[in-house]
Short mmCIF file of C-alpha atoms in Angstrom, two decimals:
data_model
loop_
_atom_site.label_atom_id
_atom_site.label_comp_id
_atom_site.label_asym_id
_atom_site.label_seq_id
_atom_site.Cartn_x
_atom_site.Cartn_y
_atom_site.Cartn_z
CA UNK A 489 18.92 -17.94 -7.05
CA UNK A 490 20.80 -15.23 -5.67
CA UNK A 491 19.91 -12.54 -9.08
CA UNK A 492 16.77 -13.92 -9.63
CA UNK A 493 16.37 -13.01 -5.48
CA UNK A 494 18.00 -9.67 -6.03
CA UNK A 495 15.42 -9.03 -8.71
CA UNK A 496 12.20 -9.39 -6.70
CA UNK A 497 14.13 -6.91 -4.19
CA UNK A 498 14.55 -4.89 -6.67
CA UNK A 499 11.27 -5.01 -7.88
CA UNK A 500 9.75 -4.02 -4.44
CA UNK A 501 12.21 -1.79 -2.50
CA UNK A 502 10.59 1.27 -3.58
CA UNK A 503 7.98 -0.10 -2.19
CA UNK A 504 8.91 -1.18 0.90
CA UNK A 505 10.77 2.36 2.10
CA UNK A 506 8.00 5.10 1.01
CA UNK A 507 6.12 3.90 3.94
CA UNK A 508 8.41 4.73 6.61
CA UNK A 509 9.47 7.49 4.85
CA UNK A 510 6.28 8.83 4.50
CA UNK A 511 4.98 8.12 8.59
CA UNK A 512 8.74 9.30 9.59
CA UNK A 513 8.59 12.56 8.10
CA UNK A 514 5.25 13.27 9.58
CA UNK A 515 6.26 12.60 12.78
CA UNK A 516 9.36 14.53 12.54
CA UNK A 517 12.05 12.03 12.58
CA UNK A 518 15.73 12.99 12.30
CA UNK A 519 17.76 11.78 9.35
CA UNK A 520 18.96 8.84 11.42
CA UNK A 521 16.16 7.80 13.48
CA UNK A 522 14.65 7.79 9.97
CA UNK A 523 17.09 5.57 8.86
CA UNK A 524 16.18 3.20 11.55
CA UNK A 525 12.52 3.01 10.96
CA UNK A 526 13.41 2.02 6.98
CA UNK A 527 15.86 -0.84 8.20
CA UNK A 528 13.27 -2.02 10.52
CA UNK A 529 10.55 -2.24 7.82
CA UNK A 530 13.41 -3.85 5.17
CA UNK A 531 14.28 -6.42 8.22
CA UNK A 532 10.74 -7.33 9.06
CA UNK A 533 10.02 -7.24 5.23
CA UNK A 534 12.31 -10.31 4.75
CA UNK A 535 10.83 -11.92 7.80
CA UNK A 536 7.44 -11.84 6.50
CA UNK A 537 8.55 -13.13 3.30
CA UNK A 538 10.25 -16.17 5.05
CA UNK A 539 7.21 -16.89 6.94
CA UNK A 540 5.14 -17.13 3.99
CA UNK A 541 7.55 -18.79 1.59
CA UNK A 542 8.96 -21.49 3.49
CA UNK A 543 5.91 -21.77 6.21
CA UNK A 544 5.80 -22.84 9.64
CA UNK A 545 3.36 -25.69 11.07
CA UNK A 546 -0.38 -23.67 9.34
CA UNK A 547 1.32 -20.75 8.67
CA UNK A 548 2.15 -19.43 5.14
CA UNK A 549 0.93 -20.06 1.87
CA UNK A 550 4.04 -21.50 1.23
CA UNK A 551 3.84 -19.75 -2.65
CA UNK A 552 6.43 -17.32 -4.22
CA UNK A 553 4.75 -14.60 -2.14
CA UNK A 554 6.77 -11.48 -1.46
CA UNK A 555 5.54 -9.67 1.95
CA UNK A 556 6.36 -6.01 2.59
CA UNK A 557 4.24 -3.11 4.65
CA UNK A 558 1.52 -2.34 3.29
CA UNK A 559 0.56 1.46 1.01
CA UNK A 560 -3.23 0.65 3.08
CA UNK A 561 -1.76 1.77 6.46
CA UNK A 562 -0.31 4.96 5.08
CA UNK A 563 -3.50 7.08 5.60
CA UNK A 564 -4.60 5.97 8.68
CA UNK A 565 -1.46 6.50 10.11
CA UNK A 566 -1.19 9.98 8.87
CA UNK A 567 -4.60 10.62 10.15
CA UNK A 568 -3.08 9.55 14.20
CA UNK A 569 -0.22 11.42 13.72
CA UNK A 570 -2.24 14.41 12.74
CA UNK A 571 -4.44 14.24 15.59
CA UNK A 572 -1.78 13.00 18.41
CA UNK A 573 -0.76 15.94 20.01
CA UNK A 574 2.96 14.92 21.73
CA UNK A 575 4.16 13.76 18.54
CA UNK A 576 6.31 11.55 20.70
CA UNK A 577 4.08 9.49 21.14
CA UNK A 578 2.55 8.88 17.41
CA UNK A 579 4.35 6.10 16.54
CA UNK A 580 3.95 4.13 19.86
CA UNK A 581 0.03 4.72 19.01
CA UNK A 582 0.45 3.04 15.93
CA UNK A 583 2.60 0.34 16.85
CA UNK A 584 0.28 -0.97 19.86
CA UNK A 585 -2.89 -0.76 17.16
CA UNK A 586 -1.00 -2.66 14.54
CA UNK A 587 -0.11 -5.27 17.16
CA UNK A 588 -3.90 -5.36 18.30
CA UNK A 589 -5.16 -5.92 14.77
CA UNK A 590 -2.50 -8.24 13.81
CA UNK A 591 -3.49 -10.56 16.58
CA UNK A 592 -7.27 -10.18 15.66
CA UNK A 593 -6.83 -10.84 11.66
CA UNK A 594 -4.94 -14.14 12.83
CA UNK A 595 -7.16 -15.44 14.50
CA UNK A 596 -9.78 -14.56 12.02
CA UNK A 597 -8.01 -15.90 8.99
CA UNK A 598 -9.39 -19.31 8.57
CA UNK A 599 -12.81 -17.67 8.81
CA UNK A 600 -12.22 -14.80 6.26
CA UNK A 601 -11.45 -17.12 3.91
CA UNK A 602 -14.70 -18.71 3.96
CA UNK A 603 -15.80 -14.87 3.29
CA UNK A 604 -14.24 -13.82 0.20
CA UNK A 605 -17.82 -13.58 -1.14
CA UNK A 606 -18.27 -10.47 0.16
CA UNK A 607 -14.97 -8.49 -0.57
CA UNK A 608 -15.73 -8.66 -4.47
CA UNK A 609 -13.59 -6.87 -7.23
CA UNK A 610 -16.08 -3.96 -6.48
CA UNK A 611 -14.58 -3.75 -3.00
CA UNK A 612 -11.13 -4.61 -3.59
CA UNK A 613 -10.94 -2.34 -6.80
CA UNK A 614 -12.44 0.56 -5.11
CA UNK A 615 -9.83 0.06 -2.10
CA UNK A 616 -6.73 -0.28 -3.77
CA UNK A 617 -7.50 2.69 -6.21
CA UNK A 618 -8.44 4.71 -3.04
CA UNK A 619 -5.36 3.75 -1.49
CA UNK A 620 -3.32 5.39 -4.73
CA UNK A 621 -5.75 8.39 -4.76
CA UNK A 622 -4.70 8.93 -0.97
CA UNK A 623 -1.13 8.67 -1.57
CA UNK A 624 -0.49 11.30 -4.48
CA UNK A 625 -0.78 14.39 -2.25
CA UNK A 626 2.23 13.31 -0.46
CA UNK A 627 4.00 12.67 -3.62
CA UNK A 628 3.19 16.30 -4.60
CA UNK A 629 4.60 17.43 -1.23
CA UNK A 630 7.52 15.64 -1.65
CA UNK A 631 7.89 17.29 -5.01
CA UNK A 632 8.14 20.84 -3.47
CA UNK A 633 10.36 19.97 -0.60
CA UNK A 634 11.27 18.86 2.55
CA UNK A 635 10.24 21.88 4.93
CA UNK A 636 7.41 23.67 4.35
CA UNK A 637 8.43 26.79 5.53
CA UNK A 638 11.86 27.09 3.99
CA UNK A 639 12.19 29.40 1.73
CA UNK A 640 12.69 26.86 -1.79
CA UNK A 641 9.41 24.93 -0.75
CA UNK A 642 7.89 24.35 -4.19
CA UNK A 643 10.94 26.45 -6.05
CA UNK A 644 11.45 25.84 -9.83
CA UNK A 645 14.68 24.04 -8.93
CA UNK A 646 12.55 21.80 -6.89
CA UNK A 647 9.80 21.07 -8.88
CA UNK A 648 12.36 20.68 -11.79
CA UNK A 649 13.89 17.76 -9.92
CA UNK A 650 10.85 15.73 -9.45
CA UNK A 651 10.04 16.42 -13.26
CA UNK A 652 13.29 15.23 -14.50
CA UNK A 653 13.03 11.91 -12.35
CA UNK A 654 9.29 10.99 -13.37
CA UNK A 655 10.90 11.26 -17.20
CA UNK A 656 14.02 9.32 -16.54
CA UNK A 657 11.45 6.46 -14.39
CA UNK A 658 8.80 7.15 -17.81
CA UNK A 659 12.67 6.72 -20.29
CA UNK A 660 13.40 3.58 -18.79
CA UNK A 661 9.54 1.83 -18.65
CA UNK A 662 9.63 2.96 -22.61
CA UNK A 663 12.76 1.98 -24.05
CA UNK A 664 14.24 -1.06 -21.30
CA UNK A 665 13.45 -4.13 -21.07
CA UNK A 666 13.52 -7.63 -18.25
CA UNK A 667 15.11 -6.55 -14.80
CA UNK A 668 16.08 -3.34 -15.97
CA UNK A 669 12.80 -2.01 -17.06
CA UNK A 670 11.52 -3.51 -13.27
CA UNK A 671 13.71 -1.60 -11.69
CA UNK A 672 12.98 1.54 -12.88
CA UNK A 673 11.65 3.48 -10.22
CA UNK A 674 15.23 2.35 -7.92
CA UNK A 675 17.17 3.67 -11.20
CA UNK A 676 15.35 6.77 -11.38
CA UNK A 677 15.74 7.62 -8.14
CA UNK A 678 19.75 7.11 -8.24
CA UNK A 679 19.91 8.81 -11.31
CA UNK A 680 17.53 12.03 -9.83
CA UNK A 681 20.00 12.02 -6.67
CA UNK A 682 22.86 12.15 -8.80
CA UNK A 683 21.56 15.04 -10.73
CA UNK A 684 20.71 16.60 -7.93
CA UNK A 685 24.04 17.15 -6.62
CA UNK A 686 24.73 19.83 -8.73
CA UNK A 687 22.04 22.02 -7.16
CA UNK A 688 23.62 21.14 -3.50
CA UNK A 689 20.16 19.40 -1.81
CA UNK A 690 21.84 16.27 -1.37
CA UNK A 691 22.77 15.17 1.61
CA UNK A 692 25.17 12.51 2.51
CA UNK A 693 25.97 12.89 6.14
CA UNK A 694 22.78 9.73 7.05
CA UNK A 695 25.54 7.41 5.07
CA UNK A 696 28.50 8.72 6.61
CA UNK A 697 26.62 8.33 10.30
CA UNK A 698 25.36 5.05 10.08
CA UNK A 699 26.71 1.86 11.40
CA UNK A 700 27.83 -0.70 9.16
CA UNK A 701 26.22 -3.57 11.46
CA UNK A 702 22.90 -2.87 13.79
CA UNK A 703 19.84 -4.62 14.52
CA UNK A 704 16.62 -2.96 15.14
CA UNK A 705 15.82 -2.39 18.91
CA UNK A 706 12.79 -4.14 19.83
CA UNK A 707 10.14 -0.94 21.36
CA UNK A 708 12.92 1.69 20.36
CA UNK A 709 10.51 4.72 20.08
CA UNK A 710 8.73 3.44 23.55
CA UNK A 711 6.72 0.91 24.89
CA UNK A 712 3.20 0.44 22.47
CA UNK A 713 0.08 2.46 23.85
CA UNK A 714 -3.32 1.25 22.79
CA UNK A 715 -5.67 3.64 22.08
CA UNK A 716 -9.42 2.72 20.60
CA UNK A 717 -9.58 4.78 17.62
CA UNK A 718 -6.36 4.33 16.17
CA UNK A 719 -7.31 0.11 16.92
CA UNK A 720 -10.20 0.53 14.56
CA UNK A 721 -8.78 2.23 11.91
CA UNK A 722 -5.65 -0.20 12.08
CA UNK A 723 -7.98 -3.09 11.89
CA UNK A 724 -10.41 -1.76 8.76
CA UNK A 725 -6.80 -1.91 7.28
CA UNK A 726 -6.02 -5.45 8.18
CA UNK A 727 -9.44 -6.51 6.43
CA UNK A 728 -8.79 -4.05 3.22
CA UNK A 729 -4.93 -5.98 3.37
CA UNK A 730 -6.82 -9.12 3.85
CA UNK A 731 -8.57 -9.09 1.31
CA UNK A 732 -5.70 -7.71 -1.24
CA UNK A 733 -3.40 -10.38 0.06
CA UNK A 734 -6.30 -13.26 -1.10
CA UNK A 735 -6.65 -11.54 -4.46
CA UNK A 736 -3.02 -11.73 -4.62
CA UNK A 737 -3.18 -15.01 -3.64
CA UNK A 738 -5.50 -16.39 -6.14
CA UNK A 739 -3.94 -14.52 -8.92
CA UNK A 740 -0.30 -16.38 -7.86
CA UNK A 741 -2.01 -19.89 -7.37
CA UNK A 742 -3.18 -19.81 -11.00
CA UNK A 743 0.52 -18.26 -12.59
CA UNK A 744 2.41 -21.22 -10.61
CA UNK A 745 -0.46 -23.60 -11.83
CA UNK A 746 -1.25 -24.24 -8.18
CA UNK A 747 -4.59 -22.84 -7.59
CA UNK A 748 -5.20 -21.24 -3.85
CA UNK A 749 -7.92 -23.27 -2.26
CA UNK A 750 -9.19 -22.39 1.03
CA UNK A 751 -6.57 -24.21 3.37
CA UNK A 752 -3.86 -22.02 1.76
CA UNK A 753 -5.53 -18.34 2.05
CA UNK A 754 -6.14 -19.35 5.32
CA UNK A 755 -2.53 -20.53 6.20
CA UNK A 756 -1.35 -17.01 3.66
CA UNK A 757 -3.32 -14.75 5.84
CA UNK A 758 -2.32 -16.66 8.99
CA UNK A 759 1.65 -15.36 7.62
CA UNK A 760 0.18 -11.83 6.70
CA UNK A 761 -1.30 -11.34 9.83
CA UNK A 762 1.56 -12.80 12.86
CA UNK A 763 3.80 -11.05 10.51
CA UNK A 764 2.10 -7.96 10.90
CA UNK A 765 1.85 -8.78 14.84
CA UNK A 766 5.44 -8.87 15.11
CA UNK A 767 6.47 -6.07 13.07
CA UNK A 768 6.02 -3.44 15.68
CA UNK A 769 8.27 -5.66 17.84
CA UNK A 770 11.01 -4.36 15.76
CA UNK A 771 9.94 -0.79 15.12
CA UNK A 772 7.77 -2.16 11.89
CA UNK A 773 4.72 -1.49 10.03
CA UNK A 774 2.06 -3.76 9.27
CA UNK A 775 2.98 -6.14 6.43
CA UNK A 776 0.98 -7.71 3.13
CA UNK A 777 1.61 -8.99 -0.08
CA UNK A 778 3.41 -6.92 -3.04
CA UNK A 779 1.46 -7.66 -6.62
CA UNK A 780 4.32 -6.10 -8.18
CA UNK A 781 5.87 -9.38 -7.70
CA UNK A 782 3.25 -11.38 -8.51
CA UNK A 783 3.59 -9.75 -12.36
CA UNK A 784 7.25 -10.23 -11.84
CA UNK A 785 6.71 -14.20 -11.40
CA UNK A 786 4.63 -13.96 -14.56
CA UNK A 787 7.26 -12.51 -16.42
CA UNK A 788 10.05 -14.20 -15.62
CA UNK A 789 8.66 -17.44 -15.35
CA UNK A 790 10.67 -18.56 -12.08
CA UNK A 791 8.17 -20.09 -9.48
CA UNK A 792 10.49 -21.33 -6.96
CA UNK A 793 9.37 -19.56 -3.83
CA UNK A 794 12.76 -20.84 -2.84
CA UNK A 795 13.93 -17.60 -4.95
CA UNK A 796 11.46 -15.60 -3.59
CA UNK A 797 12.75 -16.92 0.29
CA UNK A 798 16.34 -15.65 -0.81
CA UNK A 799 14.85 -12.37 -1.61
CA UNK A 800 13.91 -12.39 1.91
CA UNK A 801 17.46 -12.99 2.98
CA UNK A 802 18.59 -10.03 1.35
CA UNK A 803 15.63 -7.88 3.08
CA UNK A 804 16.68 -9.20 6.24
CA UNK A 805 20.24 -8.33 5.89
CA UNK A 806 19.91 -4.81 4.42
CA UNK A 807 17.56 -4.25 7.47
CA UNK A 808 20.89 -5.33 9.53
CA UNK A 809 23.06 -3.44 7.39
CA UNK A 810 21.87 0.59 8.95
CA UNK A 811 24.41 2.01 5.99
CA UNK A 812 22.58 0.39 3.23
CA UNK A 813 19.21 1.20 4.42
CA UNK A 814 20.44 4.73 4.88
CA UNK A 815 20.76 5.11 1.05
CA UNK A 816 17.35 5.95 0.54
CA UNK A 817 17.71 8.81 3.42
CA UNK A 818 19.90 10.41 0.89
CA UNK A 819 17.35 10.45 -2.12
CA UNK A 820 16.35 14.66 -1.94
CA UNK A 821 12.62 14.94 -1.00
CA UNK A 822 11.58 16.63 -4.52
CA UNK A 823 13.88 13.21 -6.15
CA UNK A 824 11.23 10.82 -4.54
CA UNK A 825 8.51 12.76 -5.40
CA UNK A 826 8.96 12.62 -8.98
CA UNK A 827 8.87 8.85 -8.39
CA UNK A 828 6.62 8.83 -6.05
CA UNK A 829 4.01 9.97 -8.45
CA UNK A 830 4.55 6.77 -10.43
CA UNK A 831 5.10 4.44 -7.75
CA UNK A 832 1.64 5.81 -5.72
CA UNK A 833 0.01 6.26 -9.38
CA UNK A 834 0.66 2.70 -10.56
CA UNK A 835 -1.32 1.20 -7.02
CA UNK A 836 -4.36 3.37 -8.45
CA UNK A 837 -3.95 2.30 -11.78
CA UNK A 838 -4.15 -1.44 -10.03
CA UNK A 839 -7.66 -0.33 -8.50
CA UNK A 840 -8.72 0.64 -11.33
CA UNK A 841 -7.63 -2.48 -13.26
CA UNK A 842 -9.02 -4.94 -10.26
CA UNK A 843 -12.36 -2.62 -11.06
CA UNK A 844 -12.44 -3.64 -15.30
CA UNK A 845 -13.37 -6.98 -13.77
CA UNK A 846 -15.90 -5.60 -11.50
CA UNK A 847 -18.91 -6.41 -13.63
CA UNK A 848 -19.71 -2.65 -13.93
CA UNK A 849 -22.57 -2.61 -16.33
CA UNK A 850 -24.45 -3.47 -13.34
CA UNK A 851 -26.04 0.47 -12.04
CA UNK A 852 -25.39 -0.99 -9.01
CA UNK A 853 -21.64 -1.31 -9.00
CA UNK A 854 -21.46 1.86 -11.03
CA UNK A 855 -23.24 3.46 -7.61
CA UNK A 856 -21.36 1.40 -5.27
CA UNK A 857 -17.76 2.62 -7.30
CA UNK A 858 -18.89 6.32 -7.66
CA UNK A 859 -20.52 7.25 -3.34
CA UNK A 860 -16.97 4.93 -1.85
CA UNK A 861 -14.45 6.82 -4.15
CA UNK A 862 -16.52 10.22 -3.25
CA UNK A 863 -16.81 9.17 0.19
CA UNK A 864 -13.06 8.43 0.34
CA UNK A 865 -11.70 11.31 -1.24
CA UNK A 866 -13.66 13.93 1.38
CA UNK A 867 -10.17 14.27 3.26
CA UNK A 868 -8.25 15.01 0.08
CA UNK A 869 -10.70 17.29 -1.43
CA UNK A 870 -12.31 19.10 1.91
CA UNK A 871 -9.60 18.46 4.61
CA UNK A 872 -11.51 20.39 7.05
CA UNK A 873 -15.27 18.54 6.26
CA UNK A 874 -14.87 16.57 9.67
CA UNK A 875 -13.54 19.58 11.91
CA UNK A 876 -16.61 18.91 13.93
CA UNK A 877 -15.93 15.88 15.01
CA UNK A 878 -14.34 14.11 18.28
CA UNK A 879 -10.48 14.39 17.74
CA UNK A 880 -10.87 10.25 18.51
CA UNK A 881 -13.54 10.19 15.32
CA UNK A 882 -11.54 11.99 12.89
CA UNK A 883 -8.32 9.54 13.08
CA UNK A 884 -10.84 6.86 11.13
CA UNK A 885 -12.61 9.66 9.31
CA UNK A 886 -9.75 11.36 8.20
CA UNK A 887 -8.58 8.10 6.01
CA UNK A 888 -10.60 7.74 3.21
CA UNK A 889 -9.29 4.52 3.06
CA UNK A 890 -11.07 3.24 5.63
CA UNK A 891 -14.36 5.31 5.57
CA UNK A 892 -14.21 4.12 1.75
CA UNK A 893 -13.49 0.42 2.39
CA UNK A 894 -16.57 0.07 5.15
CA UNK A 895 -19.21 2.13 2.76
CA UNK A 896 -18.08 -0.16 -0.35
CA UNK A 897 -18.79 -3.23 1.70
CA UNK A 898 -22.13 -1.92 3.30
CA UNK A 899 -23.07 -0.84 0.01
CA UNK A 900 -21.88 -4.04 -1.64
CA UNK A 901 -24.08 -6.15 1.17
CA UNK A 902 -27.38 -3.55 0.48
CA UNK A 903 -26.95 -3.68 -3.72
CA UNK A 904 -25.97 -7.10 -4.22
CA UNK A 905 -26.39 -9.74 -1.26
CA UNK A 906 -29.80 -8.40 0.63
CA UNK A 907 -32.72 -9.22 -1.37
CA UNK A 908 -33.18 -10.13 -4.86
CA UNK A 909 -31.32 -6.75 -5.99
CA UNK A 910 -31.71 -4.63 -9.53
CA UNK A 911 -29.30 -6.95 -11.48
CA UNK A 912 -32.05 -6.06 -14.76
CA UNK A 913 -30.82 -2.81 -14.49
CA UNK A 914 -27.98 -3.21 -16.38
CA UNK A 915 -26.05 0.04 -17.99
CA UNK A 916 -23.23 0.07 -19.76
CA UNK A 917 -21.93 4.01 -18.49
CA UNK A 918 -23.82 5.84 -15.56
CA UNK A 919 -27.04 7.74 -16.97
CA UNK A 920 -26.72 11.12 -17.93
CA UNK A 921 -28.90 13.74 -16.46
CA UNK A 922 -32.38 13.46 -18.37
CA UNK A 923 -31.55 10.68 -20.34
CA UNK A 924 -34.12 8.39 -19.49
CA UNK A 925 -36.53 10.76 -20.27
CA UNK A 926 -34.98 11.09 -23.68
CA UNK A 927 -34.96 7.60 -24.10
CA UNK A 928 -38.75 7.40 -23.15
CA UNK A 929 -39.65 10.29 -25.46
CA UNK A 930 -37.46 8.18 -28.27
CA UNK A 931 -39.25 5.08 -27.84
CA UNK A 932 -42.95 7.34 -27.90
CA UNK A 933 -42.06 8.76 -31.23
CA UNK A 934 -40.87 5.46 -32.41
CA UNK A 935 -44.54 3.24 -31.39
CA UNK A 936 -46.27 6.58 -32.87
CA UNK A 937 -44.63 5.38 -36.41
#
C-alpha cells in the first residue's frame, strides 16, 4: 500500500507544484514564502484526496480518485494578478473568489450532474486543450529564466538546460518502463537540477532555510477580499473543473468496473467542490481530479482507493514537512521549463484526445472546435486585443480559458440543442475555400455524361 501510494504521488507531484509555482512567481514571492504556498497546495492536495476516497456522510465518490489543484485556474489567476495593482493583495483576491465559487459549485453539484448533457466531449475537449495551449508560454518563460531583466534571460546556457531536461523526460518515456517510466517528468527534473550545478544556477539556500516540521497558517498572505470579476472568472473555472472531474469520473467508474451513476458524480463533485472551499483556508488553490492517475489505475491494475487514500497521507505530510516541499524551490527556472513543456503539452494532447471522440464529422463541431480555440487563444496571440476594456473586464477576458469554455457551451447550446440543427451536414475535414463550388461543377460535368 505504501509503494503503490508513493506511486500515484509520484505520478502527480509535478502536477500538483507548477501551479503555485507558476501564481507565486507572478506575484513575486520570495524563495520561502514560495515554499509555503507549494506545501499548502501538497497539504490540501492530500486532504482532497481523503475526502473523496474514503467519503464523508454525501460527500466523495468514494473511487480511487486522486484530487490536486487544478492547471484550469492557472490563467485566470494570472489574468488578476496582472491587473491587481498592490500585488499584495493578488493572492488574497484569489483566495476569497476560490472560496466563493467553491461554496457555489457545492451546492450546485447534485444539479450539474443531471446536466452533463450539455458539457459534451466538444466542450470538455476544447477546454482541456485550451487549458494546455494557455500554459506553454509560461513554460517557454521558464525556459529563459527566472528574471526578465537579468542579463542571462533566454542565454544559450539557459535555453540549453531546458533542452537537455525535455530529452532526459523524452529518454525515459522511450526506453523505461512501470513506475519508472510514470515518473519521468520528477526524474527529469532531478536529473536537469543536478546538471545544472555545474553552470552555478542552483540554488540550495530554500532547503537549508526551511523547517523540518510546519503547518500551513490558515489566511497567511491576509484575510480573503472578494472582488466581482475575479468571482466570475473563478467560478467559469469551477464549471470547466466540474465538468473534467465527471469525465474523470466516468472514465474511473468503468476501469474499476463500477460505473459512476448520478448519486456518485454528485457526491464526487460535492468532494471537488468543499475541497476547493477549504483550500484557501490553508493558503490553497482550488482542487480537481488528476487523469494522470486515472491511466495510472489502468495500468497497474490496483483499484483500492484505499491505496489511493495513502497517497493522500503522503501529500498531507510532505505539505507538513516545509523541507521536502522546498525541493522543488530548488529545481532552476530554465530545469522546469524543459519539463514544463511536456507536463503543460501532455494536458493539450488530453484535449485533443477527449476531442477524437467529439463526433467531429459533424460541420458543426468542426465550427464549434475552430471560433472557442480562436476565441481562447486571443490573449496568447494578441495580448493587447482587450486593452480597451474595464481593468474589471479584462481579468475574465484575459483567460482564454474561460472566454473559450462559455463560447464552446453557447455555441454547443445554438449548433446542437436549439432547434432541429444541421446534423445532415456531415464533413469529414472543414471545407476548403471554393470547394463546394468544385464539387458542384464536378457533379455538373458528371450528369452532362
Amino acid at each position: 500500500m505504501a509503494t503503490t501510494g508513493l506511486q500515484h504521488v509520484a505520478a502527480m507531484y509535478a502536477g500538483v507544484v507548477a501551479p503555485p509555482l507558476i501564481v507565486g512567481a507572478a506575484v513575486g514571492l520570495s524563495p520561502k514564502e514560495l515554499t509555503f504556498l507549494t506545501g499548502a497546495s501538497l497539504f490540501m492536495a492530500g486532504l482532497a484526496t481523503f475526502l473523496q476516497t474514503l467519503g464523508l456522510w454525501n460527500i466523495g465518490a468514494r473511487l480511487p480518485f486522486v484530487n490536486g489543484v487544478t492547471f484550469a485556474g492557472v490563467a485566470p489567476m494570472l489574468a488578476v494578478v496582472d491587473t491587481t495593482k498592490d500585488k499584495g493583495d493578488a493572492l488574497p483576491i484569489i483566495f476569497g473568489a476560490i472560496i466563493v465559487a467553491g461554496v457555489l459549485g457545492f451546492v450546485a453539484a447534485p444539479f450539474f450532474s443531471k446536466l452533463v448533457r450539455f458539457f459534451p466531449p466538444v466542450v470538455t475537449g476544447t477546454v482541456i486543450t485550451l487549458i494546455g495551449i494557455s500554459l506553454l508560454p509560461v513554460a517557454f518563460g521558464w525556459a529563459q529564466g527566472p528574471d526578465r531583466a537579468a542579463d542571462d534571460f533566454g542565454s544559450t546556457t539557459n535555453l540549453t538546460l531546458a533542452g537537455l531536461t525535455l530529452v532526459v523526460v523524452l529518454v525515459l518515456r522511450r526506453f523505461t518502463r512501470g513506475f519508472v517510466k510514470q515518473i519521468a517528468v520528477l526524474l527529469g527534473l532531478v536529473i536537469g537540477t543536478l546538471i545544472a550545478i555545474p553552470f552555478d544556477v542552483t540554488d540550495f539556500s530554500p532547503v537549508t532555510e526551511a523547517d523540518v516540521v510546519g503547518f500551513p497558517t490558515p489566511f497567511h498572505f491576509g484575510a480573503p477580499q472578494f472582488a466581482l470579476a475575479a468571482i466570475v472568472s473563478m467560478c467559469v473555472v469551477m464549471v470547466v473543473s466540474m465538468t473534467e472531474s465527471t469525465a474523470d469520473m466516468l472514465a474511473l467508474g468503468e476501469i474499476v468496473d463500477r460505473p459512476a451513476d448520478e448519486k456518485t458524480i454528485a457526491a464526487g463533485l460535492r468532494a471537488d467542490t468543499l475541497g476547493s472551499a477549504i483550500s484557501p483556508f490553508f493558503n490553497g488553490f482550488m482542487c480537481s481530479a488528476f487523469a494522470q492517475n486515472i491511466g495510472l489505475v489502468a495500468m497497474t491494475r490496483i483499484r483500492s482507493r484505499f491505496v489511493v487514500a495513502a497517497g493522500g497521507g503522503f501529500l498531507v505530510l510532505m505539505g507538513l514537512c516545509p523541507m521536502a516541499a522546498s525541493l522543488i524551490a530548488v529545481v532552476p527556472r530554465p530545469v522546469l521549463g524543459g519539463a514544463g513543456i511536456v507536463l503543460f503539452g501532455s494536458v493539450a494532447a488530453s484535449g485533443i484526445q477527449t476531442l477524437v471522440k467529439a463526433n467531429l464529422e459533424k460541420d458543426n463541431n468542426v465550427l464549434i472546435v475552430a471560433v472557442s480555440i480562436a476565441v481562447g487563444i486571443i490573449p496568447i496571440a494578441a495580448p493587447t486585443f482587450y486593452h480597451a476594456f474595464p481593468e474589471t473586464a479584462k481579468i475574465i477576458l484575459d483567460s482564454g480559458i474561460s472566454t473559450g469554455c462559455v463560447v464552446a457551451v453557447l455555441l454547443n447550446l445554438v449548433f446542437n440543442h436549439l432547434g432541429s440543427g444541421r446534423d445532415a451536414d456531415d464533413v469529414t475535414a472543414p471545407m476548403e475555400p471554393g470547394g463546394e463550388i468544385r464539387e458542384q461543377r464536378a457533379g455538373t460535368v458528371a450528369g452532362a455524361h
